[in-house]
């Protein structure tokens, strides 16, 4: 990252004022995705709703504990049904960390985790809608339940998961230290063809 005050960019410019700073390929892609997304009202609204859900669900230890307990309960139910899979990196506790505009892959991870925890999030919000500490919390929780249960939100959530999965793979590839501009352009071209395929599919 090129921090304006204490970042690496400042340190380099202090030693060499003529140095020219450019973003790495992955950072440029992330900034482009965020800029484009914010210009599309439906996508912008989707992430606003997600941010509001994360804010209320993660606003206290009590709410986060409720989410963890509900998630654990569902894992127990899956185990009883024989649908519980064990192994490395499976069934780990998922986090609902707010996405950052400059954190690579954070939007993809939050959408993926949001889908996985969807029913638990609904349960927590429904509890807060009826048992919240004050009228404002109950009102916001009730509104968010209606928002995330809507067809438009669910459709956008799955669409964004598919889209961000493609760009996340590209992001990961662009972060390789041995990446060069020629290969990077090939990767971008491949991602563009995948996105075009999504656009043309019915």
PDB file of C-alpha atoms in Angstrom:
ATOM      1  CA  UNK A   1       0.000   0.000   0.000  1.00  0.00           C
ATOM      2  CA  UNK A   2       1.137   3.517  -0.657  1.00  0.00           C
ATOM      3  CA  UNK A   3       0.283   5.329   2.570  1.00  0.00           C
ATOM      4  CA  UNK A   4       0.208   9.095   2.242  1.00  0.00           C
ATOM      5  CA  UNK A   5       1.938   9.756   5.573  1.00  0.00           C
ATOM      6  CA  UNK A   6       3.727   6.741   6.993  1.00  0.00           C
ATOM      7  CA  UNK A   7       3.610   4.346   4.051  1.00  0.00           C
ATOM      8  CA  UNK A   8       6.372   2.894   1.943  1.00  0.00           C
ATOM      9  CA  UNK A   9       5.748   5.496  -0.756  1.00  0.00           C
ATOM     10  CA  UNK A  10       6.606   8.334   1.622  1.00  0.00           C
ATOM     11  CA  UNK A  11       9.776   6.646   2.822  1.00  0.00           C
ATOM     12  CA  UNK A  12      10.986   6.079  -0.737  1.00  0.00           C
ATOM     13  CA  UNK A  13      10.144   9.624  -1.836  1.00  0.00           C
ATOM     14  CA  UNK A  14      12.048  10.997   1.144  1.00  0.00           C
ATOM     15  CA  UNK A  15      15.184   9.291  -0.159  1.00  0.00           C
ATOM     16  CA  UNK A  16      14.463   9.765  -3.850  1.00  0.00           C
ATOM     17  CA  UNK A  17      12.018  12.597  -4.700  1.00  0.00           C
ATOM     18  CA  UNK A  18      12.044  11.680  -8.398  1.00  0.00           C
ATOM     19  CA  UNK A  19      10.721   8.151  -7.773  1.00  0.00           C
ATOM     20  CA  UNK A  20       7.435   7.331  -9.514  1.00  0.00           C
ATOM     21  CA  UNK A  21       4.870   5.260  -7.651  1.00  0.00           C
ATOM     22  CA  UNK A  22       2.474   2.886  -9.394  1.00  0.00           C
ATOM     23  CA  UNK A  23      -0.031   0.427  -7.965  1.00  0.00           C
ATOM     24  CA  UNK A  24       0.632  -3.271  -8.380  1.00  0.00           C
ATOM     25  CA  UNK A  25      -1.601  -5.122 -10.848  1.00  0.00           C
ATOM     26  CA  UNK A  26      -3.819  -6.593  -8.131  1.00  0.00           C
ATOM     27  CA  UNK A  27      -4.272  -3.255  -6.387  1.00  0.00           C
ATOM     28  CA  UNK A  28      -5.215  -1.575  -9.663  1.00  0.00           C
ATOM     29  CA  UNK A  29      -7.797  -4.287 -10.310  1.00  0.00           C
ATOM     30  CA  UNK A  30      -9.273  -3.940  -6.821  1.00  0.00           C
ATOM     31  CA  UNK A  31      -9.561  -0.164  -7.103  1.00  0.00           C
ATOM     32  CA  UNK A  32     -11.172  -0.507 -10.535  1.00  0.00           C
ATOM     33  CA  UNK A  33     -13.720  -3.040  -9.296  1.00  0.00           C
ATOM     34  CA  UNK A  34     -14.681  -0.849  -6.356  1.00  0.00           C
ATOM     35  CA  UNK A  35     -14.985   2.250  -8.547  1.00  0.00           C
ATOM     36  CA  UNK A  36     -17.180   0.450 -11.097  1.00  0.00           C
ATOM     37  CA  UNK A  37     -19.325  -1.166  -8.411  1.00  0.00           C
ATOM     38  CA  UNK A  38     -20.033   2.166  -6.745  1.00  0.00           C
ATOM     39  CA  UNK A  39     -21.333   3.537 -10.044  1.00  0.00           C
ATOM     40  CA  UNK A  40     -23.938   0.765 -10.317  1.00  0.00           C
ATOM     41  CA  UNK A  41     -26.818   1.609  -7.995  1.00  0.00           C
ATOM     42  CA  UNK A  42     -27.982  -2.000  -7.491  1.00  0.00           C
ATOM     43  CA  UNK A  43     -24.503  -3.221  -6.573  1.00  0.00           C
ATOM     44  CA  UNK A  44     -23.889  -0.199  -4.375  1.00  0.00           C
ATOM     45  CA  UNK A  45     -27.204  -0.776  -2.605  1.00  0.00           C
ATOM     46  CA  UNK A  46     -26.391  -4.463  -2.151  1.00  0.00           C
ATOM     47  CA  UNK A  47     -23.110  -3.727  -0.393  1.00  0.00           C
ATOM     48  CA  UNK A  48     -24.777  -1.007   1.681  1.00  0.00           C
ATOM     49  CA  UNK A  49     -27.252  -3.582   2.984  1.00  0.00           C
ATOM     50  CA  UNK A  50     -24.445  -6.064   3.639  1.00  0.00           C
ATOM     51  CA  UNK A  51     -22.505  -3.384   5.533  1.00  0.00           C
ATOM     52  CA  UNK A  52     -25.564  -2.549   7.645  1.00  0.00           C
ATOM     53  CA  UNK A  53     -26.111  -6.225   8.462  1.00  0.00           C
ATOM     54  CA  UNK A  54     -22.475  -6.618   9.461  1.00  0.00           C
ATOM     55  CA  UNK A  55     -22.721  -3.496  11.574  1.00  0.00           C
ATOM     56  CA  UNK A  56     -25.698  -4.666  13.611  1.00  0.00           C
ATOM     57  CA  UNK A  57     -24.696  -8.340  13.842  1.00  0.00           C
ATOM     58  CA  UNK A  58     -21.120  -7.489  14.734  1.00  0.00           C
ATOM     59  CA  UNK A  59     -21.912  -4.500  16.930  1.00  0.00           C
ATOM     60  CA  UNK A  60     -21.539  -6.438  20.169  1.00  0.00           C
ATOM     61  CA  UNK A  61     -19.975  -9.592  21.548  1.00  0.00           C
ATOM     62  CA  UNK A  62     -23.468 -10.799  22.396  1.00  0.00           C
ATOM     63  CA  UNK A  63     -24.621 -10.610  18.778  1.00  0.00           C
ATOM     64  CA  UNK A  64     -21.474 -12.311  17.506  1.00  0.00           C
ATOM     65  CA  UNK A  65     -21.878 -15.053  20.103  1.00  0.00           C
ATOM     66  CA  UNK A  66     -25.464 -15.585  18.952  1.00  0.00           C
ATOM     67  CA  UNK A  67     -24.218 -16.012  15.389  1.00  0.00           C
ATOM     68  CA  UNK A  68     -21.526 -18.484  16.478  1.00  0.00           C
ATOM     69  CA  UNK A  69     -23.986 -20.494  18.554  1.00  0.00           C
ATOM     70  CA  UNK A  70     -26.467 -20.695  15.699  1.00  0.00           C
ATOM     71  CA  UNK A  71     -23.702 -21.743  13.320  1.00  0.00           C
ATOM     72  CA  UNK A  72     -22.525 -24.434  15.762  1.00  0.00           C
ATOM     73  CA  UNK A  73     -26.096 -25.680  16.141  1.00  0.00           C
ATOM     74  CA  UNK A  74     -26.444 -26.065  12.382  1.00  0.00           C
ATOM     75  CA  UNK A  75     -23.152 -27.958  12.176  1.00  0.00           C
ATOM     76  CA  UNK A  76     -24.437 -30.328  14.867  1.00  0.00           C
ATOM     77  CA  UNK A  77     -27.613 -30.865  12.845  1.00  0.00           C
ATOM     78  CA  UNK A  78     -25.554 -31.642   9.741  1.00  0.00           C
ATOM     79  CA  UNK A  79     -23.517 -34.138  11.729  1.00  0.00           C
ATOM     80  CA  UNK A  80     -26.683 -35.927  12.834  1.00  0.00           C
ATOM     81  CA  UNK A  81     -27.871 -36.044   9.222  1.00  0.00           C
ATOM     82  CA  UNK A  82     -24.527 -37.405   8.062  1.00  0.00           C
ATOM     83  CA  UNK A  83     -23.785 -34.336   5.941  1.00  0.00           C
ATOM     84  CA  UNK A  84     -20.940 -33.145   8.132  1.00  0.00           C
ATOM     85  CA  UNK A  85     -17.562 -33.297   6.367  1.00  0.00           C
ATOM     86  CA  UNK A  86     -14.322 -33.218   8.296  1.00  0.00           C
ATOM     87  CA  UNK A  87     -10.848 -32.366   7.139  1.00  0.00           C
ATOM     88  CA  UNK A  88      -8.269 -29.638   6.965  1.00  0.00           C
ATOM     89  CA  UNK A  89      -9.768 -26.137   6.845  1.00  0.00           C
ATOM     90  CA  UNK A  90     -13.322 -27.515   6.916  1.00  0.00           C
ATOM     91  CA  UNK A  91     -16.024 -26.387   9.348  1.00  0.00           C
ATOM     92  CA  UNK A  92     -13.932 -23.526  10.637  1.00  0.00           C
ATOM     93  CA  UNK A  93     -15.654 -20.583  12.252  1.00  0.00           C
ATOM     94  CA  UNK A  94     -16.497 -18.011   9.600  1.00  0.00           C
ATOM     95  CA  UNK A  95     -16.099 -14.306  10.151  1.00  0.00           C
ATOM     96  CA  UNK A  96     -18.212 -11.442   8.898  1.00  0.00           C
ATOM     97  CA  UNK A  97     -15.520  -8.822   8.594  1.00  0.00           C
ATOM     98  CA  UNK A  98     -16.525  -5.665   6.782  1.00  0.00           C
ATOM     99  CA  UNK A  99     -15.045  -5.499   3.272  1.00  0.00           C
ATOM    100  CA  UNK A 100     -12.383  -2.910   2.559  1.00  0.00           C
ATOM    101  CA  UNK A 101     -11.901  -1.073  -0.712  1.00  0.00           C
ATOM    102  CA  UNK A 102      -8.176  -1.828  -0.722  1.00  0.00           C
ATOM    103  CA  UNK A 103      -8.180  -5.303   0.826  1.00  0.00           C
ATOM    104  CA  UNK A 104      -7.750  -7.834  -1.955  1.00  0.00           C
ATOM    105  CA  UNK A 105     -10.510 -10.404  -2.036  1.00  0.00           C
ATOM    106  CA  UNK A 106     -12.351  -9.013   0.984  1.00  0.00           C
ATOM    107  CA  UNK A 107     -15.582  -8.474  -0.959  1.00  0.00           C
ATOM    108  CA  UNK A 108     -15.479 -12.022  -2.318  1.00  0.00           C
ATOM    109  CA  UNK A 109     -14.867 -13.500   1.128  1.00  0.00           C
ATOM    110  CA  UNK A 110     -17.649 -11.535   2.768  1.00  0.00           C
ATOM    111  CA  UNK A 111     -20.196 -12.507   0.092  1.00  0.00           C
ATOM    112  CA  UNK A 112     -19.137 -16.163   0.306  1.00  0.00           C
ATOM    113  CA  UNK A 113     -19.374 -16.168   4.108  1.00  0.00           C
ATOM    114  CA  UNK A 114     -22.644 -14.240   4.005  1.00  0.00           C
ATOM    115  CA  UNK A 115     -24.193 -16.986   1.860  1.00  0.00           C
ATOM    116  CA  UNK A 116     -22.844 -19.730   4.120  1.00  0.00           C
ATOM    117  CA  UNK A 117     -24.152 -18.001   7.253  1.00  0.00           C
ATOM    118  CA  UNK A 118     -27.338 -16.693   5.659  1.00  0.00           C
ATOM    119  CA  UNK A 119     -29.811 -18.661   7.787  1.00  0.00           C
ATOM    120  CA  UNK A 120     -27.868 -17.880  10.971  1.00  0.00           C
ATOM    121  CA  UNK A 121     -27.819 -14.186  10.088  1.00  0.00           C
ATOM    122  CA  UNK A 122     -31.587 -14.295   9.540  1.00  0.00           C
ATOM    123  CA  UNK A 123     -32.089 -15.946  12.929  1.00  0.00           C
ATOM    124  CA  UNK A 124     -29.979 -13.338  14.720  1.00  0.00           C
ATOM    125  CA  UNK A 125     -31.745 -10.454  12.985  1.00  0.00           C
ATOM    126  CA  UNK A 126     -35.171 -11.926  13.734  1.00  0.00           C
ATOM    127  CA  UNK A 127     -34.234 -12.231  17.393  1.00  0.00           C
ATOM    128  CA  UNK A 128     -33.040  -8.621  17.447  1.00  0.00           C
ATOM    129  CA  UNK A 129     -36.198  -7.504  15.635  1.00  0.00           C
ATOM    130  CA  UNK A 130     -38.312  -8.861  18.476  1.00  0.00           C
ATOM    131  CA  UNK A 131     -35.966  -8.744  21.464  1.00  0.00           C
ATOM    132  CA  UNK A 132     -33.655  -5.844  20.634  1.00  0.00           C
ATOM    133  CA  UNK A 133     -32.462  -3.549  23.393  1.00  0.00           C
ATOM    134  CA  UNK A 134     -34.298  -0.518  22.027  1.00  0.00           C
ATOM    135  CA  UNK A 135     -36.784   0.544  19.377  1.00  0.00           C
ATOM    136  CA  UNK A 136     -34.097   1.644  16.918  1.00  0.00           C
ATOM    137  CA  UNK A 137     -32.288  -1.697  17.043  1.00  0.00           C
ATOM    138  CA  UNK A 138     -35.547  -3.605  16.622  1.00  0.00           C
ATOM    139  CA  UNK A 139     -36.625  -1.392  13.739  1.00  0.00           C
ATOM    140  CA  UNK A 140     -33.295  -1.648  11.897  1.00  0.00           C
ATOM    141  CA  UNK A 141     -33.132  -5.417  12.381  1.00  0.00           C
ATOM    142  CA  UNK A 142     -36.681  -5.871  11.074  1.00  0.00           C
ATOM    143  CA  UNK A 143     -35.932  -3.742   8.025  1.00  0.00           C
ATOM    144  CA  UNK A 144     -32.738  -5.682   7.288  1.00  0.00           C
ATOM    145  CA  UNK A 145     -34.547  -9.022   7.534  1.00  0.00           C
ATOM    146  CA  UNK A 146     -36.968  -7.836   4.865  1.00  0.00           C
ATOM    147  CA  UNK A 147     -34.111  -6.506   2.733  1.00  0.00           C
ATOM    148  CA  UNK A 148     -31.975  -9.633   2.708  1.00  0.00           C
ATOM    149  CA  UNK A 149     -34.959 -11.934   2.187  1.00  0.00           C
ATOM    150  CA  UNK A 150     -35.962 -10.114  -0.978  1.00  0.00           C
ATOM    151  CA  UNK A 151     -35.466 -11.767  -4.351  1.00  0.00           C
ATOM    152  CA  UNK A 152     -33.406  -8.811  -5.567  1.00  0.00           C
ATOM    153  CA  UNK A 153     -30.917  -9.110  -2.717  1.00  0.00           C
ATOM    154  CA  UNK A 154     -30.532 -12.895  -2.972  1.00  0.00           C
ATOM    155  CA  UNK A 155     -30.158 -12.703  -6.751  1.00  0.00           C
ATOM    156  CA  UNK A 156     -27.510  -9.985  -6.471  1.00  0.00           C
ATOM    157  CA  UNK A 157     -25.712 -11.935  -3.741  1.00  0.00           C
ATOM    158  CA  UNK A 158     -25.281 -15.016  -5.935  1.00  0.00           C
ATOM    159  CA  UNK A 159     -24.443 -12.930  -8.989  1.00  0.00           C
ATOM    160  CA  UNK A 160     -21.742 -11.084  -7.058  1.00  0.00           C
ATOM    161  CA  UNK A 161     -20.352 -14.375  -5.757  1.00  0.00           C
ATOM    162  CA  UNK A 162     -19.879 -15.655  -9.314  1.00  0.00           C
ATOM    163  CA  UNK A 163     -18.435 -12.386 -10.543  1.00  0.00           C
ATOM    164  CA  UNK A 164     -16.115 -11.882  -7.580  1.00  0.00           C
ATOM    165  CA  UNK A 165     -14.921 -15.487  -7.768  1.00  0.00           C
ATOM    166  CA  UNK A 166     -13.558 -14.734 -11.239  1.00  0.00           C
ATOM    167  CA  UNK A 167     -11.912 -11.482 -10.215  1.00  0.00           C
ATOM    168  CA  UNK A 168     -10.604 -13.030  -6.987  1.00  0.00           C
ATOM    169  CA  UNK A 169      -8.798 -15.741  -8.957  1.00  0.00           C
ATOM    170  CA  UNK A 170      -7.329 -13.010 -11.142  1.00  0.00           C
ATOM    171  CA  UNK A 171      -6.348 -11.017  -8.062  1.00  0.00           C
ATOM    172  CA  UNK A 172      -4.524 -13.989  -6.579  1.00  0.00           C
ATOM    173  CA  UNK A 173      -2.656 -14.605  -9.824  1.00  0.00           C
ATOM    174  CA  UNK A 174      -1.665 -10.951 -10.158  1.00  0.00           C
ATOM    175  CA  UNK A 175      -0.157 -10.951  -6.668  1.00  0.00           C
ATOM    176  CA  UNK A 176       2.484 -13.500  -7.608  1.00  0.00           C
ATOM    177  CA  UNK A 177       5.946 -12.006  -7.280  1.00  0.00           C
ATOM    178  CA  UNK A 178       7.097 -13.419 -10.614  1.00  0.00           C
ATOM    179  CA  UNK A 179       4.199 -11.880 -12.534  1.00  0.00           C
ATOM    180  CA  UNK A 180       5.079  -9.853 -15.633  1.00  0.00           C
ATOM    181  CA  UNK A 181       3.013  -7.482 -17.749  1.00  0.00           C
ATOM    182  CA  UNK A 182       2.665  -9.880 -20.702  1.00  0.00           C
ATOM    183  CA  UNK A 183       1.339 -12.737 -18.596  1.00  0.00           C
ATOM    184  CA  UNK A 184      -0.816 -10.317 -16.601  1.00  0.00           C
ATOM    185  CA  UNK A 185      -2.518  -9.174 -19.798  1.00  0.00           C
ATOM    186  CA  UNK A 186      -3.200 -12.798 -20.741  1.00  0.00           C
ATOM    187  CA  UNK A 187      -4.799 -13.386 -17.345  1.00  0.00           C
ATOM    188  CA  UNK A 188      -6.915 -10.260 -17.719  1.00  0.00           C
ATOM    189  CA  UNK A 189      -8.015 -11.443 -21.155  1.00  0.00           C
ATOM    190  CA  UNK A 190      -9.022 -14.827 -19.761  1.00  0.00           C
ATOM    191  CA  UNK A 191     -11.024 -13.182 -16.968  1.00  0.00           C
ATOM    192  CA  UNK A 192     -12.720 -10.905 -19.510  1.00  0.00           C
ATOM    193  CA  UNK A 193     -13.788 -13.914 -21.566  1.00  0.00           C
ATOM    194  CA  UNK A 194     -15.226 -15.554 -18.456  1.00  0.00           C
ATOM    195  CA  UNK A 195     -17.155 -12.399 -17.599  1.00  0.00           C
ATOM    196  CA  UNK A 196     -18.375 -12.076 -21.174  1.00  0.00           C
ATOM    197  CA  UNK A 197     -19.539 -15.681 -21.016  1.00  0.00           C
ATOM    198  CA  UNK A 198     -21.553 -14.838 -17.905  1.00  0.00           C
ATOM    199  CA  UNK A 199     -23.032 -11.846 -19.666  1.00  0.00           C
ATOM    200  CA  UNK A 200     -24.105 -13.834 -22.708  1.00  0.00           C
ATOM    201  CA  UNK A 201     -25.457 -16.838 -20.810  1.00  0.00           C
ATOM    202  CA  UNK A 202     -29.169 -17.023 -20.048  1.00  0.00           C
TER     203      UNK A 202
END
